[in-house]
């Protein structure tokens, strides 16, 4: 252990204390820079989130409008299909009535 004493004395005498203080300061500065970097990253993430939300909001509104329009069109389609079904039923009745009138006409022509 006595061998280390001259080395320690030489180190301290040659400005070793200054080097140690510089290392401590450098470590403290590195921690400060790391903390500032994390803060900067967090601020950047917040700003990006804000910008993304500003971009998404109009798209969300457009999607909601499109969904509402789609619902209205589906309701109109269902109403039109119901009306078509009614018209087909009326057409069937009219076709039967026409066939009956033609039969009656033919019967009257043949019987006259």
PDB file of N, CA and C in Angstrom:
ATOM      1  N   UNK A   1       0.811  -1.175   0.000  1.00  0.00           N
ATOM      2  CA  UNK A   1       0.000   0.000   0.000  1.00  0.00           C
ATOM      3  C   UNK A   1       0.865   1.252   0.000  1.00  0.00           C
ATOM      4  N   UNK A   2       2.016   1.147   0.518  1.00  0.00           N
ATOM      5  CA  UNK A   2       2.941   2.278   0.534  1.00  0.00           C
ATOM      6  C   UNK A   2       3.350   2.686  -0.866  1.00  0.00           C
ATOM      7  N   UNK A   3       3.213   1.783  -1.823  1.00  0.00           N
ATOM      8  CA  UNK A   3       3.565   2.097  -3.203  1.00  0.00           C
ATOM      9  C   UNK A   3       2.595   3.108  -3.818  1.00  0.00           C
ATOM     10  N   UNK A   4       1.423   3.167  -3.330  1.00  0.00           N
ATOM     11  CA  UNK A   4       0.408   4.061  -3.880  1.00  0.00           C
ATOM     12  C   UNK A   4       0.557   5.506  -3.390  1.00  0.00           C
ATOM     13  N   UNK A   5       1.153   5.688  -2.291  1.00  0.00           N
ATOM     14  CA  UNK A   5       1.278   7.034  -1.715  1.00  0.00           C
ATOM     15  C   UNK A   5       2.064   7.962  -2.651  1.00  0.00           C
ATOM     16  N   UNK A   6       3.209   7.551  -3.192  1.00  0.00           N
ATOM     17  CA  UNK A   6       3.911   8.463  -4.102  1.00  0.00           C
ATOM     18  C   UNK A   6       3.100   8.749  -5.370  1.00  0.00           C
ATOM     19  N   UNK A   7       2.382   7.739  -5.835  1.00  0.00           N
ATOM     20  CA  UNK A   7       1.558   7.938  -7.043  1.00  0.00           C
ATOM     21  C   UNK A   7       0.449   8.928  -6.745  1.00  0.00           C
ATOM     22  N   UNK A   8      -0.168   8.799  -5.582  1.00  0.00           N
ATOM     23  CA  UNK A   8      -1.250   9.706  -5.192  1.00  0.00           C
ATOM     24  C   UNK A   8      -0.730  11.118  -5.006  1.00  0.00           C
ATOM     25  N   UNK A   9       0.397  11.257  -4.390  1.00  0.00           N
ATOM     26  CA  UNK A   9       1.008  12.581  -4.174  1.00  0.00           C
ATOM     27  C   UNK A   9       1.367  13.201  -5.522  1.00  0.00           C
ATOM     28  N   UNK A  10       1.917  12.411  -6.425  1.00  0.00           N
ATOM     29  CA  UNK A  10       2.289  12.923  -7.751  1.00  0.00           C
ATOM     30  C   UNK A  10       1.044  13.355  -8.527  1.00  0.00           C
ATOM     31  N   UNK A  11      -0.012  12.573  -8.408  1.00  0.00           N
ATOM     32  CA  UNK A  11      -1.266  12.883  -9.107  1.00  0.00           C
ATOM     33  C   UNK A  11      -1.853  14.186  -8.602  1.00  0.00           C
ATOM     34  N   UNK A  12      -1.938  14.319  -7.278  1.00  0.00           N
ATOM     35  CA  UNK A  12      -2.479  15.532  -6.673  1.00  0.00           C
ATOM     36  C   UNK A  12      -1.593  16.737  -6.970  1.00  0.00           C
ATOM     37  N   UNK A  13      -0.314  16.543  -6.976  1.00  0.00           N
ATOM     38  CA  UNK A  13       0.612  17.633  -7.249  1.00  0.00           C
ATOM     39  C   UNK A  13       0.584  18.065  -8.697  1.00  0.00           C
ATOM     40  N   UNK A  14       0.263  17.191  -9.578  1.00  0.00           N
ATOM     41  CA  UNK A  14       0.272  17.503 -11.015  1.00  0.00           C
ATOM     42  C   UNK A  14      -1.076  18.024 -11.486  1.00  0.00           C
ATOM     43  N   UNK A  15      -1.902  18.474 -10.582  1.00  0.00           N
ATOM     44  CA  UNK A  15      -3.196  19.016 -10.995  1.00  0.00           C
ATOM     45  C   UNK A  15      -4.279  17.973 -11.025  1.00  0.00           C
ATOM     46  N   UNK A  16      -4.080  16.892 -10.340  1.00  0.00           N
ATOM     47  CA  UNK A  16      -5.075  15.820 -10.294  1.00  0.00           C
ATOM     48  C   UNK A  16      -6.388  16.266  -9.692  1.00  0.00           C
ATOM     49  N   UNK A  17      -6.321  17.169  -8.705  1.00  0.00           N
ATOM     50  CA  UNK A  17      -7.550  17.676  -8.091  1.00  0.00           C
ATOM     51  C   UNK A  17      -8.369  18.418  -9.136  1.00  0.00           C
ATOM     52  N   UNK A  18      -7.668  19.199  -9.954  1.00  0.00           N
ATOM     53  CA  UNK A  18      -8.358  19.921 -11.026  1.00  0.00           C
ATOM     54  C   UNK A  18      -9.017  18.969 -12.001  1.00  0.00           C
ATOM     55  N   UNK A  19      -8.307  17.892 -12.311  1.00  0.00           N
ATOM     56  CA  UNK A  19      -8.870  16.886 -13.226  1.00  0.00           C
ATOM     57  C   UNK A  19     -10.101  16.243 -12.609  1.00  0.00           C
ATOM     58  N   UNK A  20     -10.018  15.901 -11.322  1.00  0.00           N
ATOM     59  CA  UNK A  20     -11.168  15.308 -10.643  1.00  0.00           C
ATOM     60  C   UNK A  20     -12.355  16.261 -10.649  1.00  0.00           C
ATOM     61  N   UNK A  21     -12.075  17.543 -10.341  1.00  0.00           N
ATOM     62  CA  UNK A  21     -13.161  18.532 -10.362  1.00  0.00           C
ATOM     63  C   UNK A  21     -13.753  18.679 -11.765  1.00  0.00           C
ATOM     64  N   UNK A  22     -12.894  18.658 -12.774  1.00  0.00           N
ATOM     65  CA  UNK A  22     -13.376  18.725 -14.157  1.00  0.00           C
ATOM     66  C   UNK A  22     -14.254  17.525 -14.499  1.00  0.00           C
ATOM     67  N   UNK A  23     -13.858  16.344 -14.038  1.00  0.00           N
ATOM     68  CA  UNK A  23     -14.669  15.141 -14.284  1.00  0.00           C
ATOM     69  C   UNK A  23     -16.029  15.247 -13.602  1.00  0.00           C
ATOM     70  N   UNK A  24     -16.049  15.751 -12.362  1.00  0.00           N
ATOM     71  CA  UNK A  24     -17.312  15.917 -11.637  1.00  0.00           C
ATOM     72  C   UNK A  24     -18.191  16.924 -12.362  1.00  0.00           C
ATOM     73  N   UNK A  25     -17.568  18.043 -12.789  1.00  0.00           N
ATOM     74  CA  UNK A  25     -18.335  19.060 -13.523  1.00  0.00           C
ATOM     75  C   UNK A  25     -18.871  18.505 -14.847  1.00  0.00           C
ATOM     76  N   UNK A  26     -18.039  17.751 -15.537  1.00  0.00           N
ATOM     77  CA  UNK A  26     -18.452  17.174 -16.824  1.00  0.00           C
ATOM     78  C   UNK A  26     -19.623  16.216 -16.632  1.00  0.00           C
ATOM     79  N   UNK A  27     -19.567  15.427 -15.565  1.00  0.00           N
ATOM     80  CA  UNK A  27     -20.662  14.486 -15.292  1.00  0.00           C
ATOM     81  C   UNK A  27     -21.947  15.250 -14.983  1.00  0.00           C
ATOM     82  N   UNK A  28     -21.841  16.314 -14.180  1.00  0.00           N
ATOM     83  CA  UNK A  28     -22.998  17.132 -13.835  1.00  0.00           C
ATOM     84  C   UNK A  28     -23.575  17.794 -15.096  1.00  0.00           C
ATOM     85  N   UNK A  29     -22.702  18.289 -15.960  1.00  0.00           N
ATOM     86  CA  UNK A  29     -23.143  18.922 -17.212  1.00  0.00           C
ATOM     87  C   UNK A  29     -23.826  17.901 -18.123  1.00  0.00           C
ATOM     88  N   UNK A  30     -23.290  16.686 -18.168  1.00  0.00           N
ATOM     89  CA  UNK A  30     -23.891  15.638 -18.990  1.00  0.00           C
ATOM     90  C   UNK A  30     -25.296  15.308 -18.498  1.00  0.00           C
ATOM     91  N   UNK A  31     -25.494  15.254 -17.186  1.00  0.00           N
ATOM     92  CA  UNK A  31     -26.822  14.988 -16.631  1.00  0.00           C
ATOM     93  C   UNK A  31     -27.786  16.119 -16.989  1.00  0.00           C
ATOM     94  N   UNK A  32     -27.277  17.371 -16.910  1.00  0.00           N
ATOM     95  CA  UNK A  32     -28.107  18.525 -17.224  1.00  0.00           C
ATOM     96  C   UNK A  32     -28.520  18.483 -18.694  1.00  0.00           C
ATOM     97  N   UNK A  33     -27.587  18.171 -19.562  1.00  0.00           N
ATOM     98  CA  UNK A  33     -27.882  18.087 -21.002  1.00  0.00           C
ATOM     99  C   UNK A  33     -28.883  16.972 -21.272  1.00  0.00           C
ATOM    100  N   UNK A  34     -28.721  15.843 -20.596  1.00  0.00           N
ATOM    101  CA  UNK A  34     -29.657  14.727 -20.780  1.00  0.00           C
ATOM    102  C   UNK A  34     -31.065  15.131 -20.337  1.00  0.00           C
ATOM    103  N   UNK A  35     -31.177  15.844 -19.210  1.00  0.00           N
ATOM    104  CA  UNK A  35     -32.483  16.280 -18.715  1.00  0.00           C
ATOM    105  C   UNK A  35     -33.111  17.284 -19.684  1.00  0.00           C
ATOM    106  N   UNK A  36     -32.305  18.212 -20.201  1.00  0.00           N
ATOM    107  CA  UNK A  36     -32.814  19.191 -21.166  1.00  0.00           C
ATOM    108  C   UNK A  36     -33.247  18.513 -22.458  1.00  0.00           C
ATOM    109  N   UNK A  37     -32.509  17.495 -22.867  1.00  0.00           N
ATOM    110  CA  UNK A  37     -32.872  16.747 -24.076  1.00  0.00           C
ATOM    111  C   UNK A  37     -34.209  16.045 -23.888  1.00  0.00           C
ATOM    112  N   UNK A  38     -34.411  15.443 -22.719  1.00  0.00           N
ATOM    113  CA  UNK A  38     -35.692  14.781 -22.444  1.00  0.00           C
ATOM    114  C   UNK A  38     -36.831  15.791 -22.458  1.00  0.00           C
ATOM    115  N   UNK A  39     -36.617  16.968 -21.897  1.00  0.00           N
ATOM    116  CA  UNK A  39     -37.633  18.012 -21.894  1.00  0.00           C
ATOM    117  C   UNK A  39     -37.933  18.467 -23.312  1.00  0.00           C
ATOM    118  N   UNK A  40     -36.881  18.645 -24.109  1.00  0.00           N
ATOM    119  CA  UNK A  40     -37.069  19.043 -25.506  1.00  0.00           C
ATOM    120  C   UNK A  40     -37.838  17.971 -26.275  1.00  0.00           C
ATOM    121  N   UNK A  41     -37.505  16.716 -26.044  1.00  0.00           N
ATOM    122  CA  UNK A  41     -38.218  15.619 -26.697  1.00  0.00           C
ATOM    123  C   UNK A  41     -39.685  15.611 -26.297  1.00  0.00           C
ATOM    124  N   UNK A  42     -39.958  15.853 -25.017  1.00  0.00           N
ATOM    125  CA  UNK A  42     -41.349  15.879 -24.547  1.00  0.00           C
ATOM    126  C   UNK A  42     -42.109  17.035 -25.177  1.00  0.00           C
ATOM    127  N   UNK A  43     -41.471  18.198 -25.267  1.00  0.00           N
ATOM    128  CA  UNK A  43     -42.127  19.352 -25.897  1.00  0.00           C
ATOM    129  C   UNK A  43     -42.397  19.085 -27.374  1.00  0.00           C
ATOM    130  N   UNK A  44     -41.442  18.476 -28.047  1.00  0.00           N
ATOM    131  CA  UNK A  44     -41.631  18.146 -29.462  1.00  0.00           C
ATOM    132  C   UNK A  44     -42.777  17.153 -29.625  1.00  0.00           C
ATOM    133  N   UNK A  45     -42.859  16.166 -28.742  1.00  0.00           N
ATOM    134  CA  UNK A  45     -43.941  15.180 -28.819  1.00  0.00           C
ATOM    135  C   UNK A  45     -45.289  15.860 -28.599  1.00  0.00           C
ATOM    136  N   UNK A  46     -45.348  16.797 -27.653  1.00  0.00           N
ATOM    137  CA  UNK A  46     -46.596  17.531 -27.419  1.00  0.00           C
ATOM    138  C   UNK A  46     -47.008  18.324 -28.650  1.00  0.00           C
ATOM    139  N   UNK A  47     -46.040  18.986 -29.266  1.00  0.00           N
ATOM    140  CA  UNK A  47     -46.347  19.773 -30.463  1.00  0.00           C
ATOM    141  C   UNK A  47     -46.811  18.873 -31.604  1.00  0.00           C
ATOM    142  N   UNK A  48     -46.151  17.741 -31.792  1.00  0.00           N
ATOM    143  CA  UNK A  48     -46.556  16.805 -32.840  1.00  0.00           C
ATOM    144  C   UNK A  48     -47.959  16.262 -32.585  1.00  0.00           C
ATOM    145  N   UNK A  49     -48.259  15.986 -31.328  1.00  0.00           N
ATOM    146  CA  UNK A  49     -49.593  15.505 -30.978  1.00  0.00           C
ATOM    147  C   UNK A  49     -50.638  16.562 -31.307  1.00  0.00           C
ATOM    148  N   UNK A  50     -50.333  17.810 -30.974  1.00  0.00           N
ATOM    149  CA  UNK A  50     -51.260  18.904 -31.284  1.00  0.00           C
ATOM    150  C   UNK A  50     -51.497  19.046 -32.771  1.00  0.00           C
ATOM    151  N   UNK A  51     -50.441  18.976 -33.551  1.00  0.00           N
ATOM    152  CA  UNK A  51     -50.569  19.081 -35.004  1.00  0.00           C
ATOM    153  C   UNK A  51     -51.371  17.906 -35.546  1.00  0.00           C
ATOM    154  N   UNK A  52     -51.095  16.709 -35.045  1.00  0.00           N
ATOM    155  CA  UNK A  52     -51.826  15.521 -35.504  1.00  0.00           C
ATOM    156  C   UNK A  52     -53.314  15.655 -35.205  1.00  0.00           C
ATOM    157  N   UNK A  53     -53.639  16.149 -34.023  1.00  0.00           N
ATOM    158  CA  UNK A  53     -55.056  16.330 -33.675  1.00  0.00           C
ATOM    159  C   UNK A  53     -55.718  17.363 -34.580  1.00  0.00           C
ATOM    160  N   UNK A  54     -54.993  18.425 -34.912  1.00  0.00           N
ATOM    161  CA  UNK A  54     -55.542  19.436 -35.817  1.00  0.00           C
ATOM    162  C   UNK A  54     -55.801  18.853 -37.204  1.00  0.00           C
ATOM    163  N   UNK A  55     -54.988  17.891 -37.606  1.00  0.00           N
ATOM    164  CA  UNK A  55     -55.185  17.238 -38.901  1.00  0.00           C
ATOM    165  C   UNK A  55     -56.314  16.217 -38.849  1.00  0.00           C
ATOM    166  N   UNK A  56     -56.460  15.553 -37.726  1.00  0.00           N
ATOM    167  CA  UNK A  56     -57.448  14.488 -37.597  1.00  0.00           C
ATOM    168  C   UNK A  56     -58.865  15.041 -37.389  1.00  0.00           C
ATOM    169  N   UNK A  57     -59.002  16.167 -36.699  1.00  0.00           N
ATOM    170  CA  UNK A  57     -60.324  16.717 -36.407  1.00  0.00           C
ATOM    171  C   UNK A  57     -61.173  16.950 -37.657  1.00  0.00           C
ATOM    172  N   UNK A  58     -60.650  17.600 -38.704  1.00  0.00           N
ATOM    173  CA  UNK A  58     -61.476  17.778 -39.908  1.00  0.00           C
ATOM    174  C   UNK A  58     -61.849  16.447 -40.565  1.00  0.00           C
ATOM    175  N   UNK A  59     -60.924  15.501 -40.522  1.00  0.00           N
ATOM    176  CA  UNK A  59     -61.215  14.194 -41.119  1.00  0.00           C
ATOM    177  C   UNK A  59     -62.307  13.473 -40.333  1.00  0.00           C
ATOM    178  N   UNK A  60     -62.284  13.629 -39.016  1.00  0.00           N
ATOM    179  CA  UNK A  60     -63.317  13.022 -38.179  1.00  0.00           C
ATOM    180  C   UNK A  60     -64.672  13.628 -38.511  1.00  0.00           C
ATOM    181  N   UNK A  61     -64.704  14.942 -38.684  1.00  0.00           N
ATOM    182  CA  UNK A  61     -65.962  15.633 -39.037  1.00  0.00           C
ATOM    183  C   UNK A  61     -66.461  15.148 -40.390  1.00  0.00           C
ATOM    184  N   UNK A  62     -65.566  15.035 -41.359  1.00  0.00           N
ATOM    185  CA  UNK A  62     -65.964  14.559 -42.687  1.00  0.00           C
ATOM    186  C   UNK A  62     -66.502  13.135 -42.611  1.00  0.00           C
ATOM    187  N   UNK A  63     -65.880  12.304 -41.806  1.00  0.00           N
ATOM    188  CA  UNK A  63     -66.336  10.924 -41.653  1.00  0.00           C
ATOM    189  C   UNK A  63     -67.729  10.888 -41.029  1.00  0.00           C
ATOM    190  N   UNK A  64     -67.947  11.704 -40.014  1.00  0.00           N
ATOM    191  CA  UNK A  64     -69.260  11.750 -39.376  1.00  0.00           C
ATOM    192  C   UNK A  64     -70.324  12.226 -40.370  1.00  0.00           C
ATOM    193  N   UNK A  65     -69.991  13.243 -41.170  1.00  0.00           N
ATOM    194  CA  UNK A  65     -70.927  13.733 -42.185  1.00  0.00           C
ATOM    195  C   UNK A  65     -71.232  12.647 -43.210  1.00  0.00           C
ATOM    196  N   UNK A  66     -70.199  11.923 -43.637  1.00  0.00           N
ATOM    197  CA  UNK A  66     -70.388  10.855 -44.626  1.00  0.00           C
ATOM    198  C   UNK A  66     -71.256   9.729 -44.053  1.00  0.00           C
ATOM    199  N   UNK A  67     -71.036   9.393 -42.783  1.00  0.00           N
ATOM    200  CA  UNK A  67     -71.845   8.346 -42.149  1.00  0.00           C
ATOM    201  C   UNK A  67     -73.306   8.779 -42.050  1.00  0.00           C
ATOM    202  N   UNK A  68     -73.548  10.043 -41.708  1.00  0.00           N
ATOM    203  CA  UNK A  68     -74.924  10.545 -41.620  1.00  0.00           C
ATOM    204  C   UNK A  68     -75.588  10.525 -42.997  1.00  0.00           C
ATOM    205  N   UNK A  69     -74.835  10.920 -44.021  1.00  0.00           N
ATOM    206  CA  UNK A  69     -75.380  10.902 -45.388  1.00  0.00           C
ATOM    207  C   UNK A  69     -75.681   9.467 -45.821  1.00  0.00           C
ATOM    208  N   UNK A  70     -74.802   8.562 -45.480  1.00  0.00           N
ATOM    209  CA  UNK A  70     -75.002   7.149 -45.810  1.00  0.00           C
ATOM    210  C   UNK A  70     -76.274   6.620 -45.142  1.00  0.00           C
ATOM    211  N   UNK A  71     -76.488   7.003 -43.894  1.00  0.00           N
ATOM    212  CA  UNK A  71     -77.697   6.573 -43.185  1.00  0.00           C
ATOM    213  C   UNK A  71     -78.949   7.112 -43.877  1.00  0.00           C
ATOM    214  N   UNK A  72     -78.906   8.391 -44.282  1.00  0.00           N
ATOM    215  CA  UNK A  72     -80.062   8.977 -44.988  1.00  0.00           C
ATOM    216  C   UNK A  72     -80.307   8.255 -46.309  1.00  0.00           C
ATOM    217  N   UNK A  73     -79.238   7.950 -47.038  1.00  0.00           N
ATOM    218  CA  UNK A  73     -79.379   7.246 -48.312  1.00  0.00           C
ATOM    219  C   UNK A  73     -79.928   5.840 -48.104  1.00  0.00           C
ATOM    220  N   UNK A  74     -79.512   5.163 -47.050  1.00  0.00           N
ATOM    221  CA  UNK A  74     -80.055   3.833 -46.756  1.00  0.00           C
ATOM    222  C   UNK A  74     -81.548   3.905 -46.457  1.00  0.00           C
ATOM    223  N   UNK A  75     -81.956   4.938 -45.709  1.00  0.00           N
ATOM    224  CA  UNK A  75     -83.388   5.107 -45.415  1.00  0.00           C
ATOM    225  C   UNK A  75     -84.171   5.371 -46.692  1.00  0.00           C
ATOM    226  N   UNK A  76     -83.618   6.207 -47.573  1.00  0.00           N
ATOM    227  CA  UNK A  76     -84.276   6.478 -48.852  1.00  0.00           C
ATOM    228  C   UNK A  76     -84.361   5.217 -49.705  1.00  0.00           C
ATOM    229  N   UNK A  77     -83.294   4.423 -49.688  1.00  0.00           N
ATOM    230  CA  UNK A  77     -83.289   3.176 -50.458  1.00  0.00           C
ATOM    231  C   UNK A  77     -84.354   2.213 -49.943  1.00  0.00           C
ATOM    232  N   UNK A  78     -84.462   2.088 -48.630  1.00  0.00           N
ATOM    233  CA  UNK A  78     -85.485   1.200 -48.064  1.00  0.00           C
ATOM    234  C   UNK A  78     -86.886   1.679 -48.424  1.00  0.00           C
ATOM    235  N   UNK A  79     -87.113   2.989 -48.382  1.00  0.00           N
ATOM    236  CA  UNK A  79     -88.424   3.541 -48.756  1.00  0.00           C
ATOM    237  C   UNK A  79     -88.708   3.264 -50.229  1.00  0.00           C
ATOM    238  N   UNK A  80     -87.709   3.446 -51.091  1.00  0.00           N
ATOM    239  CA  UNK A  80     -87.885   3.199 -52.520  1.00  0.00           C
ATOM    240  C   UNK A  80     -88.150   1.720 -52.796  1.00  0.00           C
ATOM    241  N   UNK A  81     -87.475   0.837 -52.064  1.00  0.00           N
ATOM    242  CA  UNK A  81     -87.712  -0.601 -52.251  1.00  0.00           C
ATOM    243  C   UNK A  81     -89.132  -0.973 -51.822  1.00  0.00           C
ATOM    244  N   UNK A  82     -89.608  -0.365 -50.734  1.00  0.00           N
ATOM    245  CA  UNK A  82     -90.983  -0.622 -50.298  1.00  0.00           C
ATOM    246  C   UNK A  82     -91.986  -0.143 -51.331  1.00  0.00           C
ATOM    247  N   UNK A  83     -91.736   1.048 -51.886  1.00  0.00           N
ATOM    248  CA  UNK A  83     -92.628   1.591 -52.918  1.00  0.00           C
ATOM    249  C   UNK A  83     -92.596   0.719 -54.163  1.00  0.00           C
ATOM    250  N   UNK A  84     -91.437   0.244 -54.548  1.00  0.00           N
ATOM    251  CA  UNK A  84     -91.308  -0.643 -55.701  1.00  0.00           C
ATOM    252  C   UNK A  84     -92.115  -1.919 -55.490  1.00  0.00           C
ATOM    253  N   UNK A  85     -92.049  -2.477 -54.289  1.00  0.00           N
ATOM    254  CA  UNK A  85     -92.807  -3.690 -53.984  1.00  0.00           C
ATOM    255  C   UNK A  85     -94.310  -3.441 -54.124  1.00  0.00           C
ATOM    256  N   UNK A  86     -94.759  -2.276 -53.625  1.00  0.00           N
ATOM    257  CA  UNK A  86     -96.189  -1.928 -53.751  1.00  0.00           C
ATOM    258  C   UNK A  86     -96.581  -1.786 -55.215  1.00  0.00           C
ATOM    259  N   UNK A  87     -95.746  -1.130 -56.003  1.00  0.00           N
ATOM    260  CA  UNK A  87     -96.051  -0.937 -57.425  1.00  0.00           C
ATOM    261  C   UNK A  87     -96.084  -2.276 -58.170  1.00  0.00           C
ATOM    262  N   UNK A  88     -95.208  -3.175 -57.809  1.00  0.00           N
ATOM    263  CA  UNK A  88     -95.232  -4.502 -58.445  1.00  0.00           C
ATOM    264  C   UNK A  88     -96.526  -5.238 -58.104  1.00  0.00           C
ATOM    265  N   UNK A  89     -96.956  -5.104 -56.842  1.00  0.00           N
ATOM    266  CA  UNK A  89     -98.230  -5.732 -56.457  1.00  0.00           C
ATOM    267  C   UNK A  89     -99.398  -5.144 -57.238  1.00  0.00           C
ATOM    268  N   UNK A  90     -99.414  -3.821 -57.381  1.00  0.00           N
ATOM    269  CA  UNK A  90    -100.482  -3.170 -58.149  1.00  0.00           C
ATOM    270  C   UNK A  90    -100.427  -3.583 -59.611  1.00  0.00           C
ATOM    271  N   UNK A  91     -99.207  -3.710 -60.152  1.00  0.00           N
ATOM    272  CA  UNK A  91     -99.060  -4.133 -61.544  1.00  0.00           C
ATOM    273  C   UNK A  91     -99.588  -5.558 -61.745  1.00  0.00           C
ATOM    274  N   UNK A  92     -99.317  -6.429 -60.781  1.00  0.00           N
ATOM    275  CA  UNK A  92     -99.841  -7.802 -60.866  1.00  0.00           C
ATOM    276  C   UNK A  92    -101.362  -7.791 -60.886  1.00  0.00           C
ATOM    277  N   UNK A  93    -101.966  -6.989 -59.995  1.00  0.00           N
ATOM    278  CA  UNK A  93    -103.435  -6.890 -59.976  1.00  0.00           C
ATOM    279  C   UNK A  93    -103.967  -6.332 -61.282  1.00  0.00           C
ATOM    280  N   UNK A  94    -103.328  -5.307 -61.807  1.00  0.00           N
ATOM    281  CA  UNK A  94    -103.774  -4.713 -63.071  1.00  0.00           C
ATOM    282  C   UNK A  94    -103.621  -5.701 -64.221  1.00  0.00           C
ATOM    283  N   UNK A  95    -102.529  -6.485 -64.192  1.00  0.00           N
ATOM    284  CA  UNK A  95    -102.339  -7.492 -65.250  1.00  0.00           C
ATOM    285  C   UNK A  95    -103.444  -8.540 -65.187  1.00  0.00           C
ATOM    286  N   UNK A  96    -103.836  -8.952 -63.973  1.00  0.00           N
ATOM    287  CA  UNK A  96    -104.924  -9.923 -63.818  1.00  0.00           C
ATOM    288  C   UNK A  96    -106.254  -9.319 -64.274  1.00  0.00           C
ATOM    289  N   UNK A  97    -106.461  -8.043 -63.910  1.00  0.00           N
ATOM    290  CA  UNK A  97    -107.691  -7.366 -64.348  1.00  0.00           C
ATOM    291  C   UNK A  97    -107.735  -7.255 -65.860  1.00  0.00           C
ATOM    292  N   UNK A  98    -106.583  -6.921 -66.475  1.00  0.00           N
ATOM    293  CA  UNK A  98    -106.524  -6.812 -67.931  1.00  0.00           C
ATOM    294  C   UNK A  98    -106.794  -8.157 -68.582  1.00  0.00           C
ATOM    295  N   UNK A  99    -106.221  -9.202 -68.030  1.00  0.00           N
ATOM    296  CA  UNK A  99    -106.455 -10.540 -68.586  1.00  0.00           C
ATOM    297  C   UNK A  99    -107.924 -10.906 -68.466  1.00  0.00           C
ATOM    298  N   UNK A 100    -108.546 -10.546 -67.352  1.00  0.00           N
ATOM    299  CA  UNK A 100    -109.974 -10.836 -67.172  1.00  0.00           C
ATOM    300  C   UNK A 100    -110.809 -10.040 -68.162  1.00  0.00           C
ATOM    301  N   UNK A 101    -110.463  -8.775 -68.402  1.00  0.00           N
ATOM    302  CA  UNK A 101    -111.199  -7.942 -69.367  1.00  0.00           C
ATOM    303  C   UNK A 101    -111.029  -8.503 -70.765  1.00  0.00           C
ATOM    304  N   UNK A 102    -109.835  -8.968 -71.113  1.00  0.00           N
ATOM    305  CA  UNK A 102    -109.610  -9.549 -72.442  1.00  0.00           C
ATOM    306  C   UNK A 102    -110.439 -10.833 -72.615  1.00  0.00           C
ATOM    307  N   UNK A 103    -110.471 -11.634 -71.572  1.00  0.00           N
ATOM    308  CA  UNK A 103    -111.272 -12.861 -71.640  1.00  0.00           C
ATOM    309  C   UNK A 103    -112.753 -12.518 -71.831  1.00  0.00           C
ATOM    310  N   UNK A 104    -113.216 -11.531 -71.084  1.00  0.00           N
ATOM    311  CA  UNK A 104    -114.608 -11.099 -71.197  1.00  0.00           C
ATOM    312  C   UNK A 104    -114.864 -10.549 -72.590  1.00  0.00           C
ATOM    313  N   UNK A 105    -113.907  -9.799 -73.127  1.00  0.00           N
ATOM    314  CA  UNK A 105    -114.043  -9.235 -74.465  1.00  0.00           C
ATOM    315  C   UNK A 105    -114.114 -10.366 -75.493  1.00  0.00           C
ATOM    316  N   UNK A 106    -113.227 -11.341 -75.365  1.00  0.00           N
ATOM    317  CA  UNK A 106    -113.227 -12.471 -76.297  1.00  0.00           C
ATOM    318  C   UNK A 106    -114.542 -13.261 -76.179  1.00  0.00           C
ATOM    319  N   UNK A 107    -115.008 -13.434 -74.957  1.00  0.00           N
ATOM    320  CA  UNK A 107    -116.261 -14.161 -74.745  1.00  0.00           C
ATOM    321  C   UNK A 107    -117.429 -13.430 -75.382  1.00  0.00           C
ATOM    322  N   UNK A 108    -117.390 -12.089 -75.235  1.00  0.00           N
ATOM    323  CA  UNK A 108    -118.476 -11.305 -75.818  1.00  0.00           C
ATOM    324  C   UNK A 108    -118.400 -11.304 -77.348  1.00  0.00           C
ATOM    325  N   UNK A 109    -117.215 -11.281 -77.907  1.00  0.00           N
ATOM    326  CA  UNK A 109    -117.042 -11.317 -79.363  1.00  0.00           C
ATOM    327  C   UNK A 109    -117.499 -12.671 -79.895  1.00  0.00           C
ATOM    328  N   UNK A 110    -117.165 -13.686 -79.214  1.00  0.00           N
ATOM    329  CA  UNK A 110    -117.504 -15.036 -79.673  1.00  0.00           C
ATOM    330  C   UNK A 110    -118.985 -15.313 -79.510  1.00  0.00           C
ATOM    331  N   UNK A 111    -119.570 -14.729 -78.513  1.00  0.00           N
ATOM    332  CA  UNK A 111    -120.983 -14.993 -78.257  1.00  0.00           C
ATOM    333  C   UNK A 111    -121.908 -14.120 -79.088  1.00  0.00           C
ATOM    334  N   UNK A 112    -121.419 -13.135 -79.744  1.00  0.00           N
ATOM    335  CA  UNK A 112    -122.285 -12.213 -80.464  1.00  0.00           C
ATOM    336  C   UNK A 112    -122.677 -12.659 -81.804  1.00  0.00           C
TER     337      UNK A 112
END
